Amino acid sequence: MSKVYLLLFLCISLLSNAQDITKEQRMQWFEDAKLGIFIHWGIYSVNGTSESWAFYNGHVSHTDYMKQIEGFTAEKWSPVNWATLIKESGAQYTVITTKHHDGVALWGTKFGNSNMLHNSPAKRDLITPFSKAIREQGLKLGVYYSLIDWSYPDYPNFTRKQKRYENDSSRFAKFTKYNLGQIKELGKFKPDLYWFDGDWEQSAERWKAIEIREMILESNPNAIINSRLRGYGDYATPEQGVPIHKPNGRYWELCLTMNDSWGYYPTDTSYKSVNQVIRIFVDVISKGGNLLLDIGPKADGTIPEEQVAILKGLGRWTKKHKEAIYGSRAGLPADYFNGYSAISKDSTTLYLYLDNQPTGEVLVKGLLNKVKRAYVVGSAKEISTQVLGKLSWSKAPGLLYINLPENLQDQDVTVIALELEGTVKLYNQISGVQTDSD
Ligand code: GLC
């Protein structure tokens, strides 16, 4: 290798190392957070239609859909109450729709034709007081921003059946100026997280994904960006389906509705129960991800009671089990424990989430560490463990049985903590038989 190439190679590897470290540092709070609350608030809550898709899919005309803005009052809205409730749920961050695919901005933007300050009877910039209330609770702020704006006169797509134009670079340039202008403006709220959506309609080049990413990181080097920027983001965002397998990549977040709708949709009553939400949550934690659980407030600014009840129920559980949630990392592979589990950041405490009532002792296989102490999280009561089947001639660690008294069980998901001697070590031989080659 010539000296020039060697120098170039060294520079590149130094640079990429620097970037890795930066990403890790930027992502740290996110990786530890585990729970966020998503908020879909917009004019669609006035008639309880589906957010933006109602006109795109032709269920109502665009004119009728947009008329909903006349009913958006936010008259009973208390950003402080929202922030308090979000905090009570145990969430560490929130992501609010600042503009959905319908193009209505929730803040008093200088760009575009429709926002809540200038065009709705609410006559308010909603993001300013919300971000203040969120910060006062010590929570991180995320801004959802739809790259798509189906209402903007210079955006090519209007509805599923109607396009404004196919190729018109000067019209698309007008749209781009508007979009980039709004994204830059959002910087005044100092978002910790930018949550883009709708990237599927254009290429990275057309969206100017690289420029957007650079613009954000220039104004706030600590900001993090979700993946829906044509791959120029920091973490994956599976939607609705709880992943069967741990998604690829270190950072991910499942966004999930409580019923089947993102926004307020009173006829949709298929709510998950508190218990079901908690069990989904532990599934997500056990795979090392975050849950971004959605609420859809009403146009007057109140949150539907079913949603309040879920946030409070979740809050009861997260408060009791906080040590087994925040900062935890993905747990044991399924072959070792028949359930969900996580490990503390320092890898010395194993958390077993029991999402059903055991009929006998709880079993962990293949754990090479000795257990220093076992207890039920939230009760601080020690419980007994027993290792059976540990044979002197075999390297297999035997079977670890944990005795869980019924009176210590949680009404939703009981969590057992196992404090280990040293960092977790798992036995992974195919068979416990010692051979000559061992
Ligand atoms: C989808 C939908 C959108 C919703 C979002 C939330 O991209 O288009 O309506 O806001 O998912 O993840």
Tab-separated table of C-alpha atoms and ligand atoms in Angstrom:
chain	number	residue	atom	x	y	z
A	1	MET	CA	0.000	0.000	0.000
A	2	SER	CA	1.462	3.364	-0.936
A	3	LYS	CA	1.906	6.000	1.755
A	4	VAL	CA	-0.931	8.097	0.317
A	5	TYR	CA	-3.359	5.187	0.451
A	6	LEU	CA	-2.256	4.277	3.942
A	7	LEU	CA	-2.877	7.843	5.093
A	8	LEU	CA	-6.256	7.896	3.391
A	9	PHE	CA	-7.170	4.572	4.976
A	10	LEU	CA	-6.154	5.823	8.422
A	11	CYS	CA	-8.175	9.024	7.994
A	12	ILE	CA	-11.270	7.110	6.904
A	13	SER	CA	-11.113	4.654	9.774
A	14	LEU	CA	-10.517	7.461	12.266
A	15	LEU	CA	-13.497	9.332	10.875
A	16	SER	CA	-15.806	6.340	10.946
A	17	ASN	CA	-14.740	5.529	14.510
A	18	ALA	CA	-15.531	9.080	15.518
A	19	GLN	CA	-18.962	8.727	13.929
A	20	ASP	CA	-19.628	5.434	15.740
A	21	ILE	CA	-18.840	6.966	19.087
A	22	THR	CA	-21.045	9.938	18.334
A	23	LYS	CA	-23.947	7.729	17.389
A	24	GLU	CA	-23.602	5.646	20.526
A	25	GLN	CA	-23.545	8.746	22.663
A	26	ARG	CA	-26.470	10.298	20.839
A	27	MET	CA	-28.509	7.115	21.140
A	28	GLN	CA	-27.806	6.451	24.788
A	29	TRP	CA	-30.884	8.067	26.318
A	30	PHE	CA	-33.033	6.435	23.662
A	31	GLU	CA	-31.648	2.970	24.267
A	32	ASP	CA	-32.250	3.358	28.000
A	33	ALA	CA	-35.707	4.941	27.695
A	34	LYS	CA	-37.770	1.850	26.725
A	35	LEU	CA	-41.113	3.670	26.727
A	36	GLY	CA	-42.349	6.667	24.764
A	37	ILE	CA	-45.828	8.054	24.125
A	38	PHE	CA	-46.809	8.872	20.544
A	39	ILE	CA	-49.477	11.556	20.032
A	40	HIS	CA	-51.557	11.856	16.881
A	41	TRP	CA	-53.411	15.119	17.251
A	42	GLY	CA	-54.870	16.879	14.268
A	43	ILE	CA	-58.026	18.064	12.507
A	44	TYR	CA	-59.020	14.431	11.863
A	45	SER	CA	-60.109	14.271	15.509
A	46	VAL	CA	-62.978	16.712	14.807
A	47	ASN	CA	-65.137	14.187	12.919
A	48	GLY	CA	-63.195	11.159	14.084
A	49	THR	CA	-61.979	10.225	10.593
A	50	SER	CA	-58.738	8.464	9.848
A	51	GLU	CA	-55.729	10.768	9.873
A	52	SER	CA	-55.091	12.140	6.354
A	53	TRP	CA	-55.876	8.770	4.755
A	54	ALA	CA	-59.632	9.580	4.874
A	55	PHE	CA	-59.380	11.926	1.881
A	56	TYR	CA	-56.403	10.227	0.249
A	57	ASN	CA	-58.403	6.998	0.060
A	58	GLY	CA	-61.531	8.843	-1.114
A	59	HIS	CA	-63.705	8.228	1.963
A	60	VAL	CA	-64.429	11.973	2.126
A	61	SER	CA	-63.619	14.796	-0.263
A	62	HIS	CA	-60.521	16.848	0.413
A	63	THR	CA	-62.715	19.934	0.931
A	64	ASP	CA	-64.868	18.222	3.562
A	65	TYR	CA	-61.821	16.747	5.251
A	66	MET	CA	-60.092	20.128	5.490
A	67	LYS	CA	-63.268	21.782	6.819
A	68	GLN	CA	-62.663	19.902	10.035
A	69	ILE	CA	-60.158	22.604	10.941
A	70	GLU	CA	-63.133	24.867	11.753
A	71	GLY	CA	-64.008	22.558	14.646
A	72	PHE	CA	-60.519	22.257	16.100
A	73	THR	CA	-60.820	24.329	19.282
A	74	ALA	CA	-58.392	22.827	21.813
A	75	GLU	CA	-60.638	24.638	24.306
A	76	LYS	CA	-60.139	22.179	27.165
A	77	TRP	CA	-56.505	21.511	26.438
A	78	SER	CA	-53.966	21.522	29.232
A	79	PRO	CA	-50.461	20.734	28.009
A	80	VAL	CA	-49.427	20.430	31.651
A	81	ASN	CA	-52.024	17.698	32.242
A	82	TRP	CA	-50.849	15.844	29.164
A	83	ALA	CA	-47.223	16.028	30.239
A	84	THR	CA	-48.127	14.884	33.769
A	85	LEU	CA	-50.058	11.905	32.438
A	86	ILE	CA	-47.263	10.948	30.051
A	87	LYS	CA	-44.813	11.086	32.937
A	88	GLU	CA	-47.171	9.017	35.099
A	89	SER	CA	-47.262	6.270	32.445
A	90	GLY	CA	-43.534	5.784	32.955
A	91	ALA	CA	-42.591	7.058	29.503
A	92	GLN	CA	-39.281	8.846	29.148
A	93	TYR	CA	-40.122	10.628	25.909
A	94	THR	CA	-42.971	11.647	23.688
A	95	VAL	CA	-43.389	12.131	19.952
A	96	ILE	CA	-46.118	14.499	18.762
A	97	THR	CA	-47.445	14.974	15.226
A	98	THR	CA	-46.365	18.482	14.235
A	99	LYS	CA	-47.707	17.910	10.707
A	100	HIS	CA	-49.388	14.819	9.298
A	101	HIS	CA	-49.816	13.903	5.598
A	102	ASP	CA	-52.752	16.381	5.422
A	103	GLY	CA	-50.287	19.257	5.761
A	104	VAL	CA	-51.887	20.993	8.747
A	105	ALA	CA	-49.097	22.231	11.025
A	106	LEU	CA	-49.665	22.355	14.777
A	107	TRP	CA	-47.313	25.270	15.229
A	108	GLY	CA	-47.445	28.813	13.868
A	109	THR	CA	-45.278	28.155	10.852
A	110	LYS	CA	-44.254	30.829	8.357
A	111	PHE	CA	-44.422	28.239	5.589
A	112	GLY	CA	-47.425	26.710	3.836
A	113	ASN	CA	-51.109	27.505	3.928
A	114	SER	CA	-52.540	25.819	6.973
A	115	ASN	CA	-51.680	25.719	10.624
A	116	MET	CA	-53.531	25.749	13.929
A	117	LEU	CA	-52.421	29.249	14.910
A	118	HIS	CA	-53.685	31.029	11.806
A	119	ASN	CA	-56.456	28.783	10.491
A	120	SER	CA	-58.215	27.050	13.400
A	121	PRO	CA	-60.440	28.431	16.181
A	122	ALA	CA	-57.795	27.200	18.629
A	123	LYS	CA	-55.747	30.193	17.416
A	124	ARG	CA	-52.700	28.774	19.128
A	125	ASP	CA	-49.309	27.459	18.387
A	126	LEU	CA	-49.678	24.085	20.116
A	127	ILE	CA	-46.097	22.877	19.988
A	128	THR	CA	-44.585	25.747	21.991
A	129	PRO	CA	-46.582	25.174	25.223
A	130	PHE	CA	-46.429	21.407	24.785
A	131	SER	CA	-42.647	21.331	24.481
A	132	LYS	CA	-42.359	23.558	27.557
A	133	ALA	CA	-44.620	21.274	29.631
A	134	ILE	CA	-42.758	18.167	28.463
A	135	ARG	CA	-39.392	19.636	29.388
A	136	GLU	CA	-40.713	20.645	32.806
A	137	GLN	CA	-41.455	16.971	33.455
A	138	GLY	CA	-37.885	16.076	32.485
A	139	LEU	CA	-39.037	14.175	29.410
A	140	LYS	CA	-37.452	14.161	25.962
A	141	LEU	CA	-39.331	15.724	23.065
A	142	GLY	CA	-39.799	14.096	19.676
A	143	VAL	CA	-41.424	15.768	16.680
A	144	TYR	CA	-43.274	13.681	14.111
A	145	TYR	CA	-43.099	15.321	10.690
A	146	SER	CA	-44.663	13.930	7.543
A	147	LEU	CA	-42.431	14.465	4.532
A	148	ILE	CA	-45.555	14.003	2.421
A	149	ASP	CA	-48.044	16.853	2.198
A	150	TRP	CA	-51.003	15.764	0.091
A	151	SER	CA	-52.640	19.188	0.498
A	152	TYR	CA	-49.745	21.293	-0.738
A	153	PRO	CA	-50.559	22.631	-4.227
A	154	ASP	CA	-47.055	21.894	-5.527
A	155	TYR	CA	-46.732	18.372	-4.138
A	156	PRO	CA	-47.237	15.806	-6.940
A	157	ASN	CA	-49.560	13.391	-5.112
A	158	PHE	CA	-53.049	14.438	-4.055
A	159	THR	CA	-55.173	11.313	-3.585
A	160	ARG	CA	-54.799	7.642	-4.418
A	161	LYS	CA	-56.538	8.312	-7.745
A	162	GLN	CA	-55.384	11.831	-8.544
A	163	LYS	CA	-51.929	13.184	-9.183
A	164	ARG	CA	-51.234	16.868	-9.678
A	165	TYR	CA	-48.311	16.203	-12.000
A	166	GLU	CA	-45.745	13.564	-12.881
A	167	ASN	CA	-42.577	15.496	-13.618
A	168	ASP	CA	-42.299	19.168	-12.955
A	169	SER	CA	-39.031	20.075	-11.323
A	170	SER	CA	-39.887	23.695	-10.690
A	171	ARG	CA	-43.104	22.799	-8.825
A	172	PHE	CA	-41.288	20.119	-6.873
A	173	ALA	CA	-38.577	22.656	-6.027
A	174	LYS	CA	-41.255	24.943	-4.555
A	175	PHE	CA	-42.504	22.065	-2.434
A	176	THR	CA	-38.960	21.227	-1.305
A	177	LYS	CA	-38.331	24.815	-0.246
A	178	TYR	CA	-41.481	24.680	1.871
A	179	ASN	CA	-40.674	21.273	3.408
A	180	LEU	CA	-37.075	22.147	4.256
A	181	GLY	CA	-38.242	25.502	5.597
A	182	GLN	CA	-40.627	23.814	8.016
A	183	ILE	CA	-38.110	21.201	9.121
A	184	LYS	CA	-35.601	23.951	9.842
A	185	GLU	CA	-38.251	25.902	11.749
A	186	LEU	CA	-38.944	22.880	13.987
A	187	GLY	CA	-35.395	23.329	15.274
A	188	LYS	CA	-36.651	26.158	17.482
A	189	PHE	CA	-38.326	23.554	19.702
A	190	LYS	CA	-34.924	21.904	20.140
A	191	PRO	CA	-36.333	18.424	19.505
A	192	ASP	CA	-34.347	15.546	20.960
A	193	LEU	CA	-35.812	13.311	18.289
A	194	TYR	CA	-37.080	13.843	14.722
A	195	TRP	CA	-39.638	11.251	13.695
A	196	PHE	CA	-40.132	11.389	9.920
A	197	ASP	CA	-42.930	9.606	8.099
A	198	GLY	CA	-44.137	9.043	4.540
A	199	ASP	CA	-40.715	8.621	2.959
A	200	TRP	CA	-42.033	5.853	0.693
A	201	GLU	CA	-43.428	8.319	-1.864
A	202	GLN	CA	-40.115	9.801	-3.069
A	203	SER	CA	-36.450	8.823	-3.305
A	204	ALA	CA	-33.805	9.938	-0.819
A	205	GLU	CA	-32.509	12.303	-3.459
A	206	ARG	CA	-35.911	13.895	-4.077
A	207	TRP	CA	-36.544	14.379	-0.343
A	208	LYS	CA	-32.996	15.683	0.057
A	209	ALA	CA	-32.556	13.181	2.872
A	210	ILE	CA	-28.828	13.805	3.289
A	211	GLU	CA	-29.319	17.579	3.473
A	212	ILE	CA	-32.133	17.146	5.995
A	213	ARG	CA	-29.983	14.945	8.193
A	214	GLU	CA	-27.051	17.373	8.009
A	215	MET	CA	-29.276	20.363	8.714
A	216	ILE	CA	-30.689	18.712	11.844
A	217	LEU	CA	-27.346	17.560	13.203
A	218	GLU	CA	-25.764	20.909	12.508
A	219	SER	CA	-28.357	22.705	14.606
A	220	ASN	CA	-28.348	20.013	17.310
A	221	PRO	CA	-25.494	17.460	17.200
A	222	ASN	CA	-27.283	15.380	19.845
A	223	ALA	CA	-30.548	14.978	17.948
A	224	ILE	CA	-31.602	11.526	16.823
A	225	ILE	CA	-33.587	10.650	13.716
A	226	ASN	CA	-35.859	7.677	13.028
A	227	SER	CA	-35.292	5.498	9.985
A	228	ARG	CA	-38.105	6.889	7.837
A	229	LEU	CA	-35.787	9.197	5.969
A	230	ARG	CA	-35.043	6.702	3.253
A	231	GLY	CA	-32.480	4.970	5.461
A	232	TYR	CA	-30.664	8.114	6.607
A	233	GLY	CA	-31.928	7.779	10.169
A	234	ASP	CA	-30.536	6.223	13.309
A	235	TYR	CA	-32.982	3.505	14.294
A	236	ALA	CA	-35.636	1.165	12.919
A	237	THR	CA	-39.363	1.757	13.395
A	238	PRO	CA	-41.422	-1.402	13.017
A	239	GLU	CA	-45.099	-0.477	13.019
A	240	GLN	CA	-47.989	-2.245	14.779
A	241	GLY	CA	-46.776	-5.851	14.514
A	242	VAL	CA	-44.755	-6.886	17.540
A	243	PRO	CA	-41.575	-8.330	15.989
A	244	ILE	CA	-41.416	-12.113	16.164
A	245	HIS	CA	-37.617	-11.995	16.111
A	246	LYS	CA	-35.324	-9.299	17.398
A	247	PRO	CA	-35.016	-6.765	14.544
A	248	ASN	CA	-31.598	-6.300	12.956
A	249	GLY	CA	-29.522	-3.475	14.311
A	250	ARG	CA	-28.977	-2.302	17.821
A	251	TYR	CA	-31.649	0.412	18.041
A	252	TRP	CA	-35.339	0.010	17.320
A	253	GLU	CA	-38.764	1.149	18.443
A	254	LEU	CA	-42.173	-0.420	17.916
A	255	CYS	CA	-44.925	2.142	17.317
A	256	LEU	CA	-48.275	0.780	18.386
A	257	THR	CA	-51.863	1.980	18.665
A	258	MET	CA	-54.037	1.222	21.705
A	259	ASN	CA	-57.019	0.388	19.466
A	260	ASP	CA	-56.541	0.180	15.685
A	261	SER	CA	-56.358	3.932	14.987
A	262	TRP	CA	-53.625	6.522	15.383
A	263	GLY	CA	-55.911	9.518	15.809
A	264	TYR	CA	-59.141	9.935	17.803
A	265	TYR	CA	-61.620	7.527	16.232
A	266	PRO	CA	-64.595	7.045	18.564
A	267	THR	CA	-66.148	4.160	16.633
A	268	ASP	CA	-62.976	2.116	16.969
A	269	THR	CA	-63.438	0.335	20.278
A	270	SER	CA	-60.970	-2.514	19.825
A	271	TYR	CA	-58.756	-1.412	22.659
A	272	LYS	CA	-56.052	-3.655	24.031
A	273	SER	CA	-56.325	-4.112	27.783
A	274	VAL	CA	-53.740	-2.764	30.221
A	275	ASN	CA	-52.562	-6.321	30.725
A	276	GLN	CA	-52.144	-6.889	26.988
A	277	VAL	CA	-50.208	-3.634	26.583
A	278	ILE	CA	-47.871	-4.548	29.449
A	279	ARG	CA	-47.253	-7.975	27.964
A	280	ILE	CA	-46.422	-6.421	24.597
A	281	PHE	CA	-44.125	-4.013	26.419
A	282	VAL	CA	-42.112	-6.786	28.097
A	283	ASP	CA	-41.890	-8.620	24.775
A	284	VAL	CA	-40.362	-5.468	23.243
A	285	ILE	CA	-37.967	-4.917	26.161
A	286	SER	CA	-36.847	-8.546	26.013
A	287	LYS	CA	-35.758	-7.945	22.405
A	288	GLY	CA	-33.880	-4.787	23.329
A	289	GLY	CA	-36.348	-2.300	21.815
A	290	ASN	CA	-38.550	0.598	22.849
A	291	LEU	CA	-42.330	0.822	22.786
A	292	LEU	CA	-43.839	4.013	21.366
A	293	LEU	CA	-47.462	3.736	22.476
A	294	ASP	CA	-49.939	5.994	20.724
A	295	ILE	CA	-52.768	8.163	22.005
A	296	GLY	CA	-55.247	10.086	19.860
A	297	PRO	CA	-56.593	13.119	21.749
A	298	LYS	CA	-59.902	14.808	20.886
A	299	ALA	CA	-60.199	18.180	19.134
A	300	ASP	CA	-61.023	19.903	22.423
A	301	GLY	CA	-57.701	18.731	23.843
A	302	THR	CA	-58.979	16.005	26.164
A	303	ILE	CA	-57.698	12.445	26.003
A	304	PRO	CA	-60.314	9.653	25.614
A	305	GLU	CA	-60.923	7.958	28.958
A	306	GLU	CA	-60.014	4.482	27.652
A	307	GLN	CA	-56.581	5.851	26.755
A	308	VAL	CA	-56.133	7.609	30.094
A	309	ALA	CA	-56.948	4.317	31.831
A	310	ILE	CA	-54.312	2.450	29.814
A	311	LEU	CA	-51.655	5.089	30.550
A	312	LYS	CA	-52.450	4.928	34.263
A	313	GLY	CA	-52.507	1.130	34.343
A	314	LEU	CA	-49.182	1.062	32.582
A	315	GLY	CA	-47.920	3.659	35.061
A	316	ARG	CA	-48.787	1.427	38.015
A	317	TRP	CA	-46.702	-1.359	36.531
A	318	THR	CA	-43.729	0.735	35.356
A	319	LYS	CA	-43.448	2.501	38.710
A	320	LYS	CA	-43.247	-0.793	40.593
A	321	HIS	CA	-40.823	-2.391	38.154
A	322	LYS	CA	-38.618	0.513	37.103
A	323	GLU	CA	-35.346	-1.242	37.937
A	324	ALA	CA	-36.244	-4.007	35.474
A	325	ILE	CA	-37.154	-1.593	32.669
A	326	TYR	CA	-34.992	1.486	32.201
A	327	GLY	CA	-31.492	0.905	30.925
A	328	SER	CA	-32.089	-2.812	30.467
A	329	ARG	CA	-30.807	-4.740	27.469
A	330	ALA	CA	-32.191	-7.719	25.510
A	331	GLY	CA	-32.486	-10.859	27.618
A	332	LEU	CA	-31.950	-14.587	27.271
A	333	PRO	CA	-32.496	-16.476	24.036
A	334	ALA	CA	-35.813	-18.377	24.187
A	335	ASP	CA	-34.115	-21.771	24.616
A	336	TYR	CA	-32.849	-20.762	28.065
A	337	PHE	CA	-36.056	-19.415	29.514
A	338	ASN	CA	-39.619	-20.007	28.479
A	339	GLY	CA	-40.708	-16.362	28.588
A	340	TYR	CA	-39.468	-12.803	28.266
A	341	SER	CA	-36.364	-11.566	30.027
A	342	ALA	CA	-33.855	-8.710	30.083
A	343	ILE	CA	-30.433	-8.082	31.516
A	344	SER	CA	-29.219	-5.030	33.411
A	345	LYS	CA	-26.835	-2.705	31.570
A	346	ASP	CA	-23.864	-4.087	33.529
A	347	SER	CA	-24.968	-7.662	32.693
A	348	THR	CA	-25.049	-8.807	36.308
A	349	THR	CA	-28.785	-8.915	37.002
A	350	LEU	CA	-31.199	-10.983	35.011
A	351	TYR	CA	-34.873	-10.005	34.956
A	352	LEU	CA	-37.476	-12.654	34.198
A	353	TYR	CA	-40.912	-11.339	33.213
A	354	LEU	CA	-43.675	-13.800	33.931
A	355	ASP	CA	-46.629	-12.982	31.747
A	356	ASN	CA	-48.672	-15.873	33.041
A	357	GLN	CA	-49.012	-17.578	36.393
A	358	PRO	CA	-46.544	-20.420	36.790
A	359	THR	CA	-47.927	-23.764	37.878
A	360	GLY	CA	-44.717	-24.664	39.726
A	361	GLU	CA	-41.162	-23.383	40.028
A	362	VAL	CA	-39.820	-21.118	37.315
A	363	LEU	CA	-37.014	-22.757	35.332
A	364	VAL	CA	-33.866	-21.260	33.765
A	365	LYS	CA	-31.541	-23.551	31.839
A	366	GLY	CA	-27.918	-23.118	30.823
A	367	LEU	CA	-27.016	-20.312	33.211
A	368	LEU	CA	-23.364	-20.743	34.194
A	369	ASN	CA	-23.334	-18.064	36.889
A	370	LYS	CA	-24.184	-18.682	40.505
A	371	VAL	CA	-27.193	-16.723	41.729
A	372	LYS	CA	-26.225	-14.444	44.622
A	373	ARG	CA	-29.746	-13.329	45.390
A	374	ALA	CA	-33.184	-13.789	43.877
A	375	TYR	CA	-36.093	-11.482	44.631
A	376	VAL	CA	-39.391	-10.268	43.293
A	377	VAL	CA	-38.998	-6.784	41.823
A	378	GLY	CA	-41.140	-4.208	43.571
A	379	SER	CA	-41.489	-6.235	46.766
A	380	ALA	CA	-37.807	-6.598	47.721
A	381	LYS	CA	-38.711	-10.046	49.127
A	382	GLU	CA	-36.036	-12.639	48.616
A	383	ILE	CA	-37.138	-15.906	47.126
A	384	SER	CA	-35.439	-19.275	47.101
A	385	THR	CA	-33.669	-20.975	44.234
A	386	GLN	CA	-32.350	-24.465	43.785
A	387	VAL	CA	-29.989	-25.998	41.249
A	388	LEU	CA	-30.766	-29.586	40.328
A	389	GLY	CA	-29.017	-31.923	37.940
A	390	LYS	CA	-25.555	-30.373	38.247
A	391	LEU	CA	-23.276	-33.361	37.820
A	392	SER	CA	-19.601	-33.279	38.686
A	393	TRP	CA	-18.445	-34.815	35.404
A	394	SER	CA	-20.488	-32.460	33.189
A	395	LYS	CA	-19.942	-28.848	32.236
A	396	ALA	CA	-23.708	-28.355	31.940
A	397	PRO	CA	-24.732	-26.012	34.743
A	398	GLY	CA	-27.826	-27.927	35.809
A	399	LEU	CA	-31.360	-26.652	36.109
A	400	LEU	CA	-32.083	-23.508	38.065
A	401	TYR	CA	-35.481	-23.669	39.768
A	402	ILE	CA	-36.944	-20.523	41.300
A	403	ASN	CA	-39.698	-20.699	43.829
A	404	LEU	CA	-42.274	-17.933	43.399
A	405	PRO	CA	-44.840	-17.667	46.210
A	406	GLU	CA	-48.316	-16.845	44.921
A	407	ASN	CA	-48.769	-13.883	47.254
A	408	LEU	CA	-45.831	-12.082	45.647
A	409	GLN	CA	-47.258	-12.194	42.153
A	410	ASP	CA	-48.219	-9.044	40.305
A	411	GLN	CA	-51.719	-8.702	38.836
A	412	ASP	CA	-50.197	-8.235	35.365
A	413	VAL	CA	-46.600	-9.331	34.919
A	414	THR	CA	-44.429	-10.464	37.847
A	415	VAL	CA	-40.725	-9.774	37.526
A	416	ILE	CA	-38.068	-11.942	39.166
A	417	ALA	CA	-34.580	-10.493	39.555
A	418	LEU	CA	-31.567	-12.803	39.702
A	419	GLU	CA	-28.413	-11.126	40.951
A	420	LEU	CA	-25.545	-13.068	39.446
A	421	GLU	CA	-21.976	-13.683	40.434
A	422	GLY	CA	-20.147	-11.895	37.639
A	423	THR	CA	-21.559	-11.024	34.255
A	424	VAL	CA	-24.032	-13.385	32.646
A	425	LYS	CA	-22.516	-16.456	31.009
A	426	LEU	CA	-24.492	-19.016	29.102
A	427	TYR	CA	-23.708	-22.628	28.405
A	428	ASN	CA	-24.138	-23.415	24.741
A	429	GLN	CA	-22.892	-26.915	24.106
A	430	ILE	CA	-25.231	-29.102	22.123
A	431	SER	CA	-25.106	-31.810	24.776
A	432	GLY	CA	-23.906	-31.989	28.332
A	433	VAL	CA	-21.806	-35.059	27.670
A	434	GLN	CA	-18.147	-34.480	28.294
A	435	THR	CA	-16.049	-35.878	25.481
A	436	ASP	CA	-12.308	-36.319	25.134
A	437	SER	CA	-12.124	-33.172	23.063
A	438	ASP	CA	-13.702	-31.022	25.825
B	1	GLC	C1	-48.080	5.296	8.891
B	1	GLC	C2	-49.302	6.103	8.511
B	1	GLC	C3	-49.569	7.231	9.405
B	1	GLC	C4	-49.189	7.075	10.831
B	1	GLC	C5	-47.860	6.396	10.979
B	1	GLC	C6	-47.459	6.148	12.405
B	1	GLC	O1	-46.958	5.722	8.243
B	1	GLC	O2	-49.225	6.609	7.205
B	1	GLC	O3	-50.898	7.630	9.254
B	1	GLC	O4	-49.114	8.327	11.356
B	1	GLC	O5	-47.810	5.242	10.267
B	1	GLC	O6	-46.367	5.310	12.479
